[in-house]
PDB file of C-alpha atoms in Angstrom:
ATOM      1  CA  MET A   1     -19.990 -32.718  45.084  1.00 53.00           C
ATOM      2  CA  SER A   2     -17.461 -33.436  42.369  1.00 54.00           C
ATOM      3  CA  ILE A   3     -13.882 -32.153  42.592  1.00 57.00           C
ATOM      4  CA  PHE A   4     -14.161 -31.053  38.934  1.00 55.00           C
ATOM      5  CA  ARG A   5     -16.909 -28.508  39.600  1.00 62.00           C
ATOM      6  CA  THR A   6     -15.449 -25.023  39.747  1.00 57.00           C
ATOM      7  CA  PRO A   7     -17.445 -22.274  41.436  1.00 60.00           C
ATOM      8  CA  PHE A   8     -18.823 -19.651  39.026  1.00 53.00           C
ATOM      9  CA  PRO A   9     -16.947 -16.677  40.606  1.00 57.00           C
ATOM     10  CA  VAL A  10     -13.582 -18.402  40.010  1.00 52.00           C
ATOM     11  CA  VAL A  11     -14.367 -19.055  36.327  1.00 51.00           C
ATOM     12  CA  ALA A  12     -15.739 -15.537  35.835  1.00 53.00           C
ATOM     13  CA  GLY A  13     -12.641 -14.057  37.490  1.00 53.00           C
ATOM     14  CA  GLY A  14     -10.354 -16.075  35.224  1.00 52.00           C
ATOM     15  CA  VAL A  15     -12.220 -14.946  32.106  1.00 44.00           C
ATOM     16  CA  LEU A  16     -12.096 -11.345  33.302  1.00 42.00           C
ATOM     17  CA  LEU A  17      -8.317 -11.555  33.784  1.00 42.00           C
ATOM     18  CA  LEU A  18      -7.910 -12.927  30.275  1.00 42.00           C
ATOM     19  CA  LEU A  19     -10.014 -10.105  28.813  1.00 44.00           C
ATOM     20  CA  ILE A  20      -8.102  -7.427  30.708  1.00 48.00           C
ATOM     21  CA  GLY A  21      -4.742  -8.763  29.513  1.00 49.00           C
ATOM     22  CA  ALA A  22      -5.861  -9.362  25.921  1.00 45.00           C
ATOM     23  CA  PRO A  23      -5.786  -5.786  24.535  1.00 48.00           C
ATOM     24  CA  GLY A  24      -2.088  -5.361  25.294  1.00 44.00           C
ATOM     25  CA  ALA A  25      -1.299  -8.767  23.859  1.00 43.00           C
ATOM     26  CA  LEU A  26      -3.309  -8.047  20.732  1.00 42.00           C
ATOM     27  CA  ALA A  27      -1.647  -4.670  20.249  1.00 43.00           C
ATOM     28  CA  ARG A  28       1.813  -6.178  20.535  1.00 40.00           C
ATOM     29  CA  GLY A  29       0.860  -9.035  18.221  1.00 43.00           C
ATOM     30  CA  SER A  30      -0.319  -6.668  15.507  1.00 43.00           C
ATOM     31  CA  GLN A  31       3.110  -5.018  15.388  1.00 46.00           C
ATOM     32  CA  VAL A  32       4.947  -8.254  14.701  1.00 50.00           C
ATOM     33  CA  GLY A  33       6.047  -8.396  11.071  1.00 55.00           C
ATOM     34  CA  HIS A  34       5.363  -4.670  10.490  1.00 60.00           C
ATOM     35  CA  ASP A  35       7.069  -3.580   7.298  1.00 65.00           C
ATOM     36  CA  ASP A  36       8.143   0.043   6.875  1.00 75.00           C
ATOM     37  CA  PRO A  37       6.398   1.355   3.734  1.00 80.00           C
ATOM     38  CA  TRP A  38       9.623   3.089   2.597  1.00 85.00           C
ATOM     39  CA  ASN A  39      12.018   0.234   2.981  1.00 85.00           C
ATOM     40  CA  PRO A  40      15.465  -0.312   1.399  1.00 85.00           C
ATOM     41  CA  GLU A  41      14.770  -4.068   1.481  1.00 89.00           C
ATOM     42  CA  HIS A  42      12.314  -3.602  -1.394  1.00 89.00           C
ATOM     43  CA  ILE A  43      15.350  -2.678  -3.490  1.00 92.00           C
ATOM     44  CA  ASP A  44      17.677  -5.268  -1.936  1.00 91.00           C
ATOM     45  CA  ARG A  45      15.325  -8.028  -3.132  1.00 92.00           C
ATOM     46  CA  LEU A  46      15.660  -7.004  -6.788  1.00 95.00           C
ATOM     47  CA  PRO A  47      17.926  -8.983  -9.126  1.00 96.00           C
ATOM     48  CA  LEU A  48      21.512  -7.711  -9.158  1.00 95.00           C
ATOM     49  CA  GLU A  49      21.342  -6.016 -12.581  1.00 95.00           C
ATOM     50  CA  VAL A  50      18.181  -4.094 -11.677  1.00 96.00           C
ATOM     51  CA  ARG A  51      19.451  -3.236  -8.203  1.00 94.00           C
ATOM     52  CA  ASN A  52      22.691  -1.841  -9.686  1.00 94.00           C
ATOM     53  CA  ALA A  53      20.749   0.300 -12.169  1.00 95.00           C
ATOM     54  CA  VAL A  54      18.627   1.787  -9.358  1.00 94.00           C
ATOM     55  CA  ALA A  55      21.757   2.442  -7.261  1.00 91.00           C
ATOM     56  CA  HIS A  56      23.352   4.192 -10.251  1.00 92.00           C
ATOM     57  CA  MET A  57      20.321   6.476 -10.602  1.00 91.00           C
ATOM     58  CA  CYS A  58      19.618   7.049  -6.936  1.00 88.00           C
ATOM     59  CA  GLY A  59      22.683   6.183  -4.896  1.00 82.00           C
ATOM     60  CA  ASN A  60      22.726   4.115  -1.757  1.00 79.00           C
ATOM     61  CA  SER A  61      20.018   6.180  -0.052  1.00 81.00           C
ATOM     62  CA  ALA A  62      17.244   4.609  -2.136  1.00 86.00           C
ATOM     63  CA  ARG A  63      14.123   3.459  -0.318  1.00 89.00           C
ATOM     64  CA  ALA A  64      11.121   1.986  -2.073  1.00 92.00           C
ATOM     65  CA  ALA A  65       7.458   1.383  -1.358  1.00 92.00           C
ATOM     66  CA  HIS A  66       5.807  -2.003  -1.829  1.00 89.00           C
ATOM     67  CA  TYR A  67       4.755  -1.403  -5.431  1.00 92.00           C
ATOM     68  CA  PHE A  68       8.005   0.079  -6.713  1.00 94.00           C
ATOM     69  CA  ALA A  69       8.687  -3.200  -8.506  1.00 95.00           C
ATOM     70  CA  THR A  70       5.947  -5.300 -10.055  1.00 95.00           C
ATOM     71  CA  TYR A  71       6.547  -8.642 -11.711  1.00 95.00           C
ATOM     72  CA  LEU A  72       4.917  -9.817 -14.939  1.00 95.00           C
ATOM     73  CA  ASN A  73       5.075 -12.921 -17.120  1.00 93.00           C
ATOM     74  CA  ASN A  74       6.305 -15.273 -14.362  1.00 91.00           C
ATOM     75  CA  SER A  75       8.914 -12.689 -13.251  1.00 92.00           C
ATOM     76  CA  HIS A  76      10.492 -12.484 -16.709  1.00 95.00           C
ATOM     77  CA  ILE A  77       9.520  -8.806 -16.757  1.00 96.00           C
ATOM     78  CA  ILE A  78      10.061  -6.402 -13.870  1.00 97.00           C
ATOM     79  CA  ARG A  79       8.363  -3.019 -14.088  1.00 96.00           C
ATOM     80  CA  LEU A  80       9.761  -0.253 -11.880  1.00 96.00           C
ATOM     81  CA  HIS A  81       7.429   2.582 -10.827  1.00 95.00           C
ATOM     82  CA  PHE A  82       9.633   5.502  -9.788  1.00 94.00           C
ATOM     83  CA  GLU A  83       6.759   7.352  -8.112  1.00 93.00           C
ATOM     84  CA  HIS A  84       7.261   4.727  -5.377  1.00 93.00           C
ATOM     85  CA  LEU A  85      10.970   5.456  -4.939  1.00 92.00           C
ATOM     86  CA  HIS A  86      12.582   7.894  -2.521  1.00 89.00           C
ATOM     87  CA  CYS A  87      16.091   9.144  -3.120  1.00 85.00           C
ATOM     88  CA  GLY A  88      17.988  12.045  -1.705  1.00 75.00           C
ATOM     89  CA  GLU A  89      16.136  14.281  -4.194  1.00 63.00           C
ATOM     90  CA  SER A  90      12.460  13.449  -3.885  1.00 59.00           C
ATOM     91  CA  GLY A  91      10.363  13.818  -7.027  1.00 64.00           C
ATOM     92  CA  ARG A  92      13.211  13.962  -9.499  1.00 81.00           C
ATOM     93  CA  PHE A  93      11.747  11.055 -11.494  1.00 90.00           C
ATOM     94  CA  CYS A  94       8.342  12.689 -12.055  1.00 89.00           C
ATOM     95  CA  LYS A  95       7.299  15.310 -14.596  1.00 88.00           C
ATOM     96  CA  ALA A  96       3.995  16.810 -15.694  1.00 88.00           C
ATOM     97  CA  GLU A  97       3.343  13.890 -18.067  1.00 87.00           C
ATOM     98  CA  GLY A  98       3.912  11.299 -15.391  1.00 92.00           C
ATOM     99  CA  CYS A  99       6.627   9.453 -13.543  1.00 93.00           C
ATOM    100  CA  LEU A 100       9.478   7.391 -14.884  1.00 95.00           C
ATOM    101  CA  HIS A 101       8.756   3.714 -15.443  1.00 96.00           C
ATOM    102  CA  GLN A 102      11.235   1.119 -16.605  1.00 97.00           C
ATOM    103  CA  GLU A 103      10.760  -2.444 -17.737  1.00 97.00           C
ATOM    104  CA  TYR A 104      13.474  -5.057 -17.442  1.00 98.00           C
ATOM    105  CA  PHE A 105      13.345  -8.375 -19.267  1.00 97.00           C
ATOM    106  CA  SER A 106      15.065 -11.557 -18.185  1.00 96.00           C
ATOM    107  CA  GLY A 107      16.546 -13.472 -21.052  1.00 86.00           C
ATOM    108  CA  GLY A 108      19.295 -16.003 -20.520  1.00 84.00           C
ATOM    109  CA  GLY A 109      19.323 -15.522 -16.763  1.00 86.00           C
ATOM    110  CA  GLN A 110      20.117 -11.791 -16.726  1.00 94.00           C
ATOM    111  CA  TYR A 111      17.835  -8.781 -16.699  1.00 97.00           C
ATOM    112  CA  ARG A 112      18.314  -5.998 -19.215  1.00 96.00           C
ATOM    113  CA  LEU A 113      16.480  -2.718 -19.682  1.00 97.00           C
ATOM    114  CA  LEU A 114      13.716  -3.229 -22.236  1.00 96.00           C
ATOM    115  CA  LYS A 115      12.107   0.224 -22.195  1.00 97.00           C
ATOM    116  CA  SER A 116      11.985   3.431 -20.236  1.00 96.00           C
ATOM    117  CA  TYR A 117       9.014   5.845 -20.394  1.00 95.00           C
ATOM    118  CA  TYR A 118       6.973   8.369 -18.433  1.00 94.00           C
ATOM    119  CA  GLY A 119       3.508   7.215 -17.507  1.00 89.00           C
ATOM    120  CA  ARG A 120       0.662   7.485 -15.055  1.00 81.00           C
ATOM    121  CA  SER A 121       1.049   5.897 -11.657  1.00 69.00           C
ATOM    122  CA  ASP A 122      -1.788   3.441 -12.290  1.00 64.00           C
ATOM    123  CA  ASP A 123      -0.370   1.581 -15.307  1.00 60.00           C
TER     124      ASP A 123
END
């Protein structure tokens, strides 16, 4: 008999212990890196000029969803979708014809407001 042969009940018991402990480990692992959908960091990551404009409109209580800011043309254009922004007064940026959208253009290293309009949430 070889010393490397392990009896079947010992192996089966070890596998069973791993399976019993796995659900808790998997549940904890899935929470790592969880990002709150209404997160002020989505605004904090914006360029300074854009961040200041949002703060002017919304104050320091602004929280944004993931798609509040979308980037176009190698990040030279930032489009803000105000339907994905929460301020102290929810819904103040939406009207019957749609929600406020703004586009900022980066030229010369600074972003400036290019256009502001009301549009559908899927544009």
